[in-house]
PDB file of C-alpha atoms in Angstrom:
ATOM      1  CA  MET F   1     105.365  76.793  33.837  1.00 58.00           C
ATOM      2  CA  ASN F   2     103.135  75.601  36.668  1.00 60.00           C
ATOM      3  CA  SER F   3     103.920  78.730  38.690  1.00 67.00           C
ATOM      4  CA  TYR F   4     102.833  80.953  35.785  1.00 71.00           C
ATOM      5  CA  LEU F   5      99.585  79.034  35.427  1.00 70.00           C
ATOM      6  CA  LYS F   6      98.986  79.363  39.172  1.00 76.00           C
ATOM      7  CA  ASP F   7      99.590  83.126  38.962  1.00 79.00           C
ATOM      8  CA  ILE F   8      97.161  83.454  36.066  1.00 83.00           C
ATOM      9  CA  GLY F   9      94.594  81.416  37.949  1.00 84.00           C
ATOM     10  CA  ALA F  10      95.057  83.553  41.078  1.00 85.00           C
ATOM     11  CA  TYR F  11      94.704  86.714  38.960  1.00 87.00           C
ATOM     12  CA  PHE F  12      91.362  85.619  37.528  1.00 87.00           C
ATOM     13  CA  PHE F  13      90.264  84.449  40.968  1.00 88.00           C
ATOM     14  CA  LEU F  14      90.924  87.979  42.265  1.00 89.00           C
ATOM     15  CA  ALA F  15      88.871  89.348  39.354  1.00 91.00           C
ATOM     16  CA  THR F  16      85.913  87.143  40.289  1.00 92.00           C
ATOM     17  CA  GLU F  17      86.270  88.179  43.938  1.00 92.00           C
ATOM     18  CA  VAL F  18      86.128  91.851  42.914  1.00 93.00           C
ATOM     19  CA  VAL F  19      82.959  91.280  40.874  1.00 93.00           C
ATOM     20  CA  ARG F  20      81.380  89.304  43.709  1.00 93.00           C
ATOM     21  CA  ASP F  21      82.326  91.943  46.267  1.00 91.00           C
ATOM     22  CA  PHE F  22      80.894  94.742  44.125  1.00 92.00           C
ATOM     23  CA  PHE F  23      77.512  93.074  43.671  1.00 92.00           C
ATOM     24  CA  ARG F  24      77.389  91.946  47.292  1.00 91.00           C
ATOM     25  CA  ASN F  25      78.701  95.002  49.132  1.00 87.00           C
ATOM     26  CA  GLY F  26      78.798  97.786  46.556  1.00 88.00           C
ATOM     27  CA  VAL F  27      81.503 100.433  46.867  1.00 90.00           C
ATOM     28  CA  GLU F  28      82.011 103.482  49.058  1.00 89.00           C
ATOM     29  CA  ILE F  29      81.252 106.581  46.973  1.00 91.00           C
ATOM     30  CA  ARG F  30      83.856 108.674  48.794  1.00 92.00           C
ATOM     31  CA  GLU F  31      86.623 106.156  48.162  1.00 92.00           C
ATOM     32  CA  LEU F  32      85.489 105.666  44.570  1.00 94.00           C
ATOM     33  CA  SER F  33      85.546 109.428  43.956  1.00 94.00           C
ATOM     34  CA  SER F  34      89.010 109.678  45.475  1.00 94.00           C
ATOM     35  CA  GLN F  35      90.331 106.931  43.203  1.00 95.00           C
ATOM     36  CA  ILE F  36      88.723 108.466  40.120  1.00 95.00           C
ATOM     37  CA  VAL F  37      90.584 111.689  40.884  1.00 95.00           C
ATOM     38  CA  ARG F  38      93.853 109.821  41.397  1.00 93.00           C
ATOM     39  CA  ILE F  39      93.507 107.644  38.299  1.00 94.00           C
ATOM     40  CA  GLY F  40      91.703 110.047  35.976  1.00 93.00           C
ATOM     41  CA  THR F  41      92.162 113.698  36.867  1.00 92.00           C
ATOM     42  CA  MET F  42      95.774 113.446  37.998  1.00 94.00           C
ATOM     43  CA  SER F  43      96.697 111.470  34.860  1.00 94.00           C
ATOM     44  CA  LEU F  44      95.135 114.048  32.544  1.00 95.00           C
ATOM     45  CA  PRO F  45      98.223 116.259  31.948  1.00 94.00           C
ATOM     46  CA  ILE F  46     100.529 113.447  30.806  1.00 95.00           C
ATOM     47  CA  VAL F  47      97.752 111.879  28.707  1.00 96.00           C
ATOM     48  CA  LEU F  48      96.959 115.173  26.951  1.00 95.00           C
ATOM     49  CA  LEU F  49     100.629 115.939  26.342  1.00 95.00           C
ATOM     50  CA  THR F  50     101.106 112.518  24.790  1.00 95.00           C
ATOM     51  CA  ALA F  51      97.949 112.853  22.699  1.00 95.00           C
ATOM     52  CA  ILE F  52      98.644 116.228  21.121  1.00 95.00           C
ATOM     53  CA  PHE F  53     102.158 115.317  20.032  1.00 95.00           C
ATOM     54  CA  THR F  54     100.965 111.942  18.782  1.00 95.00           C
ATOM     55  CA  GLY F  55      98.369 113.705  16.642  1.00 94.00           C
ATOM     56  CA  MET F  56     100.969 116.122  15.312  1.00 94.00           C
ATOM     57  CA  VAL F  57     103.492 113.392  14.471  1.00 93.00           C
ATOM     58  CA  LEU F  58     100.772 111.258  12.914  1.00 91.00           C
ATOM     59  CA  GLY F  59      99.697 114.191  10.751  1.00 89.00           C
ATOM     60  CA  LEU F  60     103.255 114.788   9.561  1.00 89.00           C
ATOM     61  CA  GLN F  61     103.993 111.148   8.807  1.00 88.00           C
ATOM     62  CA  THR F  62     100.661 110.598   7.080  1.00 86.00           C
ATOM     63  CA  ALA F  63     101.073 113.657   4.863  1.00 84.00           C
ATOM     64  CA  PHE F  64     104.629 112.614   3.962  1.00 83.00           C
ATOM     65  CA  ALA F  65     103.438 109.169   2.870  1.00 81.00           C
ATOM     66  CA  MET F  66     100.199 110.250   1.165  1.00 79.00           C
ATOM     67  CA  GLU F  67     101.821 113.108  -0.758  1.00 76.00           C
ATOM     68  CA  ARG F  68     103.539 110.567  -3.004  1.00 76.00           C
ATOM     69  CA  PHE F  69     100.115 109.496  -4.261  1.00 75.00           C
ATOM     70  CA  GLY F  70      98.578 112.955  -4.377  1.00 73.00           C
ATOM     71  CA  ALA F  71      96.322 112.171  -1.417  1.00 73.00           C
ATOM     72  CA  LYS F  72      97.656 114.610   1.165  1.00 76.00           C
ATOM     73  CA  ASN F  73      94.172 115.986   1.712  1.00 79.00           C
ATOM     74  CA  TYR F  74      93.141 112.722   3.410  1.00 83.00           C
ATOM     75  CA  VAL F  75      95.274 113.386   6.477  1.00 87.00           C
ATOM     76  CA  GLY F  76      92.187 114.051   8.611  1.00 86.00           C
ATOM     77  CA  ASN F  77      90.706 110.647   7.747  1.00 88.00           C
ATOM     78  CA  ILE F  78      93.728 108.696   8.901  1.00 88.00           C
ATOM     79  CA  VAL F  79      94.482 110.805  11.976  1.00 90.00           C
ATOM     80  CA  GLY F  80      90.902 110.557  13.217  1.00 91.00           C
ATOM     81  CA  ILE F  81      90.483 106.823  12.676  1.00 92.00           C
ATOM     82  CA  ALA F  82      93.923 105.920  14.029  1.00 92.00           C
ATOM     83  CA  LEU F  83      93.424 107.964  17.196  1.00 93.00           C
ATOM     84  CA  ALA F  84      89.852 106.865  17.846  1.00 93.00           C
ATOM     85  CA  ARG F  85      90.328 103.147  17.280  1.00 92.00           C
ATOM     86  CA  GLU F  86      93.926 102.461  18.329  1.00 93.00           C
ATOM     87  CA  LEU F  87      96.374 105.148  19.357  1.00 94.00           C
ATOM     88  CA  GLY F  88      94.069 106.992  21.748  1.00 94.00           C
ATOM     89  CA  PRO F  89      93.089 103.963  23.868  1.00 96.00           C
ATOM     90  CA  VAL F  90      96.480 102.218  23.716  1.00 96.00           C
ATOM     91  CA  LEU F  91      98.706 105.217  24.463  1.00 96.00           C
ATOM     92  CA  THR F  92      96.372 106.408  27.213  1.00 96.00           C
ATOM     93  CA  ALA F  93      96.422 102.960  28.806  1.00 96.00           C
ATOM     94  CA  LEU F  94     100.227 102.859  28.609  1.00 96.00           C
ATOM     95  CA  MET F  95     100.504 106.238  30.333  1.00 95.00           C
ATOM     96  CA  VAL F  96      98.091 105.121  33.037  1.00 95.00           C
ATOM     97  CA  CYS F  97      99.990 101.855  33.411  1.00 95.00           C
ATOM     98  CA  GLY F  98     103.257 103.715  33.920  1.00 94.00           C
ATOM     99  CA  ARG F  99     101.826 106.232  36.346  1.00 93.00           C
ATOM    100  CA  VAL F 100      98.875 104.642  38.129  1.00 94.00           C
ATOM    101  CA  GLY F 101      99.861 100.986  37.823  1.00 94.00           C
ATOM    102  CA  ALA F 102     103.262 101.621  39.344  1.00 94.00           C
ATOM    103  CA  GLY F 103     101.767 103.791  42.086  1.00 93.00           C
ATOM    104  CA  VAL F 104      99.097 101.267  43.075  1.00 95.00           C
ATOM    105  CA  ALA F 105     101.568  98.383  43.059  1.00 95.00           C
ATOM    106  CA  ALA F 106     104.028 100.321  45.231  1.00 94.00           C
ATOM    107  CA  GLU F 107     101.312 101.469  47.634  1.00 94.00           C
ATOM    108  CA  LEU F 108      99.771  98.039  48.159  1.00 94.00           C
ATOM    109  CA  GLY F 109     103.192  96.415  48.117  1.00 93.00           C
ATOM    110  CA  SER F 110     104.322  98.647  50.968  1.00 93.00           C
ATOM    111  CA  MET F 111     101.167  97.744  52.886  1.00 92.00           C
ATOM    112  CA  ALA F 112     101.819  94.051  52.268  1.00 91.00           C
ATOM    113  CA  VAL F 113     105.455  94.012  53.450  1.00 91.00           C
ATOM    114  CA  THR F 114     104.575  96.038  56.559  1.00 90.00           C
ATOM    115  CA  GLU F 115     101.728  93.566  57.286  1.00 88.00           C
ATOM    116  CA  GLN F 116      99.021  96.222  57.132  1.00 91.00           C
ATOM    117  CA  ILE F 117      96.893  94.028  54.855  1.00 89.00           C
ATOM    118  CA  ASP F 118      97.168  91.141  57.325  1.00 86.00           C
ATOM    119  CA  ALA F 119      96.154  93.535  60.106  1.00 89.00           C
ATOM    120  CA  MET F 120      93.035  94.491  58.128  1.00 88.00           C
ATOM    121  CA  ARG F 121      92.059  90.829  57.896  1.00 85.00           C
ATOM    122  CA  CYS F 122      92.625  90.355  61.637  1.00 88.00           C
ATOM    123  CA  LEU F 123      90.323  93.294  62.351  1.00 84.00           C
ATOM    124  CA  GLY F 124      87.590  91.731  60.229  1.00 81.00           C
ATOM    125  CA  ALA F 125      87.908  94.087  57.246  1.00 83.00           C
ATOM    126  CA  ASN F 126      87.957  92.770  53.694  1.00 88.00           C
ATOM    127  CA  PRO F 127      91.099  94.012  51.861  1.00 90.00           C
ATOM    128  CA  ILE F 128      89.480  93.422  48.486  1.00 92.00           C
ATOM    129  CA  SER F 129      86.500  95.597  49.378  1.00 92.00           C
ATOM    130  CA  LYS F 130      88.688  98.350  50.847  1.00 90.00           C
ATOM    131  CA  LEU F 131      91.688  98.323  48.509  1.00 92.00           C
ATOM    132  CA  VAL F 132      90.894  96.609  45.213  1.00 94.00           C
ATOM    133  CA  THR F 133      87.250  97.119  44.226  1.00 95.00           C
ATOM    134  CA  PRO F 134      87.271 100.964  44.378  1.00 95.00           C
ATOM    135  CA  ARG F 135      90.449 101.157  42.310  1.00 95.00           C
ATOM    136  CA  VAL F 136      89.239  98.726  39.646  1.00 96.00           C
ATOM    137  CA  LEU F 137      85.852 100.422  39.330  1.00 96.00           C
ATOM    138  CA  ALA F 138      87.517 103.849  39.211  1.00 96.00           C
ATOM    139  CA  ALA F 139      89.738 102.681  36.340  1.00 96.00           C
ATOM    140  CA  LEU F 140      86.666 101.352  34.520  1.00 95.00           C
ATOM    141  CA  ILE F 141      85.092 104.814  34.766  1.00 95.00           C
ATOM    142  CA  ALA F 142      88.130 107.071  34.370  1.00 96.00           C
ATOM    143  CA  LEU F 143      89.861 105.528  31.355  1.00 96.00           C
ATOM    144  CA  PRO F 144      87.083 106.261  28.817  1.00 96.00           C
ATOM    145  CA  GLY F 145      87.029 109.886  29.962  1.00 95.00           C
ATOM    146  CA  LEU F 146      90.776 110.145  29.492  1.00 96.00           C
ATOM    147  CA  VAL F 147      90.520 108.584  26.033  1.00 96.00           C
ATOM    148  CA  ILE F 148      87.833 111.058  24.945  1.00 95.00           C
ATOM    149  CA  ALA F 149      90.081 113.943  25.941  1.00 95.00           C
ATOM    150  CA  ALA F 150      93.079 112.299  24.263  1.00 96.00           C
ATOM    151  CA  ASP F 151      91.170 111.713  21.009  1.00 94.00           C
ATOM    152  CA  LEU F 152      89.947 115.301  20.813  1.00 94.00           C
ATOM    153  CA  LEU F 153      93.321 116.846  21.577  1.00 95.00           C
ATOM    154  CA  GLY F 154      95.132 114.437  19.258  1.00 94.00           C
ATOM    155  CA  ILE F 155      92.786 115.383  16.410  1.00 94.00           C
ATOM    156  CA  TYR F 156      93.411 119.032  17.227  1.00 94.00           C
ATOM    157  CA  GLY F 157      97.166 118.373  17.083  1.00 93.00           C
ATOM    158  CA  GLY F 158      96.731 116.937  13.590  1.00 92.00           C
ATOM    159  CA  LEU F 159      94.716 120.029  12.660  1.00 92.00           C
ATOM    160  CA  ILE F 160      97.556 122.312  13.794  1.00 92.00           C
ATOM    161  CA  ILE F 161     100.021 120.486  11.556  1.00 91.00           C
ATOM    162  CA  ALA F 162      97.556 120.383   8.647  1.00 89.00           C
ATOM    163  CA  VAL F 163      96.953 124.143   8.744  1.00 88.00           C
ATOM    164  CA  PHE F 164     100.380 125.535   9.607  1.00 88.00           C
ATOM    165  CA  GLN F 165     102.679 122.930   8.089  1.00 85.00           C
ATOM    166  CA  LEU F 166     100.835 121.219   5.250  1.00 84.00           C
ATOM    167  CA  ASP F 167      98.793 124.125   3.833  1.00 84.00           C
ATOM    168  CA  ILE F 168      95.529 122.229   4.294  1.00 86.00           C
ATOM    169  CA  SER F 169      92.562 124.356   5.293  1.00 86.00           C
ATOM    170  CA  SER F 170      90.806 123.631   8.560  1.00 88.00           C
ATOM    171  CA  HIS F 171      87.533 123.149   6.660  1.00 88.00           C
ATOM    172  CA  LEU F 172      89.065 120.475   4.415  1.00 88.00           C
ATOM    173  CA  TYR F 173      90.625 118.731   7.431  1.00 89.00           C
ATOM    174  CA  TYR F 174      87.291 118.767   9.262  1.00 89.00           C
ATOM    175  CA  THR F 175      85.379 117.557   6.198  1.00 89.00           C
ATOM    176  CA  SER F 176      87.736 114.636   5.607  1.00 86.00           C
ATOM    177  CA  LEU F 177      87.585 113.754   9.307  1.00 88.00           C
ATOM    178  CA  VAL F 178      83.789 113.752   9.489  1.00 86.00           C
ATOM    179  CA  SER F 179      83.419 111.792   6.256  1.00 85.00           C
ATOM    180  CA  ALA F 180      85.611 108.947   7.510  1.00 85.00           C
ATOM    181  CA  ILE F 181      85.096 108.579  11.245  1.00 88.00           C
ATOM    182  CA  THR F 182      81.965 107.051  12.758  1.00 89.00           C
ATOM    183  CA  ILE F 183      80.422 106.755  16.207  1.00 91.00           C
ATOM    184  CA  GLN F 184      81.434 103.093  16.281  1.00 91.00           C
ATOM    185  CA  ASP F 185      85.088 104.070  15.906  1.00 91.00           C
ATOM    186  CA  PHE F 186      84.822 106.070  19.130  1.00 92.00           C
ATOM    187  CA  THR F 187      82.733 103.491  20.993  1.00 93.00           C
ATOM    188  CA  ASP F 188      85.158 100.685  20.099  1.00 94.00           C
ATOM    189  CA  GLY F 189      88.021 102.776  21.444  1.00 94.00           C
ATOM    190  CA  LEU F 190      86.138 103.553  24.650  1.00 95.00           C
ATOM    191  CA  LEU F 191      85.305  99.890  25.164  1.00 95.00           C
ATOM    192  CA  LYS F 192      88.966  98.995  24.738  1.00 96.00           C
ATOM    193  CA  SER F 193      90.021 101.659  27.213  1.00 95.00           C
ATOM    194  CA  SER F 194      87.656 100.313  29.884  1.00 95.00           C
ATOM    195  CA  VAL F 195      89.068  96.813  29.474  1.00 96.00           C
ATOM    196  CA  PHE F 196      92.656  98.118  29.547  1.00 96.00           C
ATOM    197  CA  GLY F 197      91.967 100.078  32.721  1.00 95.00           C
ATOM    198  CA  VAL F 198      90.476  97.107  34.545  1.00 96.00           C
ATOM    199  CA  LEU F 199      93.258  94.745  33.455  1.00 96.00           C
ATOM    200  CA  VAL F 200      96.095  97.096  34.420  1.00 96.00           C
ATOM    201  CA  VAL F 201      94.752  98.247  37.778  1.00 96.00           C
ATOM    202  CA  LEU F 202      93.692  94.718  38.717  1.00 95.00           C
ATOM    203  CA  LEU F 203      97.194  93.527  37.844  1.00 95.00           C
ATOM    204  CA  ALA F 204      98.712  96.289  39.984  1.00 95.00           C
ATOM    205  CA  CYS F 205      96.509  95.315  42.952  1.00 95.00           C
ATOM    206  CA  PHE F 206      97.258  91.633  42.413  1.00 94.00           C
ATOM    207  CA  ASN F 207     101.026  92.159  42.361  1.00 93.00           C
ATOM    208  CA  GLY F 208     100.958  94.655  45.210  1.00 93.00           C
ATOM    209  CA  MET F 209      99.040  92.411  47.603  1.00 92.00           C
ATOM    210  CA  ARG F 210     101.416  89.499  46.909  1.00 91.00           C
ATOM    211  CA  THR F 211     104.589  91.514  47.519  1.00 90.00           C
ATOM    212  CA  THR F 212     107.268  90.005  49.747  1.00 88.00           C
ATOM    213  CA  GLY F 213     110.901  90.817  50.456  1.00 87.00           C
ATOM    214  CA  GLY F 214     110.758  94.271  52.009  1.00 85.00           C
ATOM    215  CA  THR F 215     111.628  97.413  50.074  1.00 84.00           C
ATOM    216  CA  GLU F 216     113.499  95.432  47.424  1.00 89.00           C
ATOM    217  CA  GLY F 217     110.352  93.414  46.814  1.00 91.00           C
ATOM    218  CA  VAL F 218     108.302  96.597  46.448  1.00 93.00           C
ATOM    219  CA  GLY F 219     110.657  97.852  43.744  1.00 91.00           C
ATOM    220  CA  ARG F 220     110.549  94.507  41.962  1.00 93.00           C
ATOM    221  CA  THR F 221     106.757  94.473  42.105  1.00 93.00           C
ATOM    222  CA  THR F 222     106.550  97.976  40.652  1.00 94.00           C
ATOM    223  CA  ILE F 223     108.808  97.117  37.719  1.00 94.00           C
ATOM    224  CA  ASN F 224     106.980  93.867  36.998  1.00 93.00           C
ATOM    225  CA  THR F 225     103.628  95.640  37.059  1.00 95.00           C
ATOM    226  CA  VAL F 226     104.659  98.239  34.480  1.00 95.00           C
ATOM    227  CA  VAL F 227     106.345  95.716  32.169  1.00 95.00           C
ATOM    228  CA  ILE F 228     103.675  93.028  32.360  1.00 94.00           C
ATOM    229  CA  GLY F 229     100.898  95.623  32.239  1.00 95.00           C
ATOM    230  CA  SER F 230     102.303  97.080  29.005  1.00 95.00           C
ATOM    231  CA  VAL F 231     102.464  93.622  27.440  1.00 96.00           C
ATOM    232  CA  VAL F 232      98.914  92.859  28.585  1.00 95.00           C
ATOM    233  CA  ILE F 233      97.691  96.057  26.913  1.00 96.00           C
ATOM    234  CA  PHE F 234      99.186  95.117  23.538  1.00 96.00           C
ATOM    235  CA  VAL F 235      98.057  91.476  23.685  1.00 96.00           C
ATOM    236  CA  SER F 236      94.510  92.321  24.780  1.00 96.00           C
ATOM    237  CA  ASP F 237      94.352  95.069  22.129  1.00 96.00           C
ATOM    238  CA  PHE F 238      94.924  92.494  19.399  1.00 96.00           C
ATOM    239  CA  PHE F 239      92.172  90.181  20.605  1.00 95.00           C
ATOM    240  CA  LEU F 240      89.762  93.037  21.282  1.00 95.00           C
ATOM    241  CA  THR F 241      90.375  94.437  17.796  1.00 94.00           C
ATOM    242  CA  LYS F 242      89.662  91.074  16.181  1.00 94.00           C
ATOM    243  CA  LEU F 243      86.513  90.697  18.269  1.00 94.00           C
ATOM    244  CA  LEU F 244      85.183  94.184  17.559  1.00 92.00           C
ATOM    245  CA  LEU F 245      85.896  93.966  13.829  1.00 89.00           C
ATOM    246  CA  SER F 246      84.037  90.676  13.613  1.00 87.00           C
ATOM    247  CA  LEU F 247      80.861  92.057  15.197  1.00 78.00           C
TER     248      LEU F 247
END
């Protein structure tokens, strides 16, 4: 139990060090741009693929349930709200956790076991400034962009099912969507995605820099990052939802 508390304390200490480093030293624009491409642009295909099929499945399941009550025409309402507030941010964060979180943990873990991070310290460089801050800030910026794309494509996936499978006109789908969804639904989802991105990438950096045990340790770190990161996303989503609904 004490070891877990120490790990949590060290994790939040790293978070404070990242914030302090950002306000003290800023971030290199070139490195930040590179990380945004790696975290955001290169994750776009898997995020969009997940989003469109999620929207299509959600449209089918919603219509199947609502048809019993004669409310099949409200598919657009439920698809839009569910994607904007929950499924878009959460599924996008899970995809990023599986792809980017594992990659960052493996990369920094390999640097740790080959003593490259120690060499940076010996040369007077700050590993947090070079390795952690650009990645965390890039996740903060990239995740909302990914969620916007996921929301739009997921809604379009629901539209495809509504028109070609459920005999609902595109105008009716659009009208029901617009009448139910608000700007706050989107902004809440974007806020969640930013928090998810920071938590997951910070966790990946934290685990990677503490890696020991050679190549076996790198593999263990990668697995732990994906598993713990997924749990963190679901737990933080609950508390964020309660907070945002109470405002």
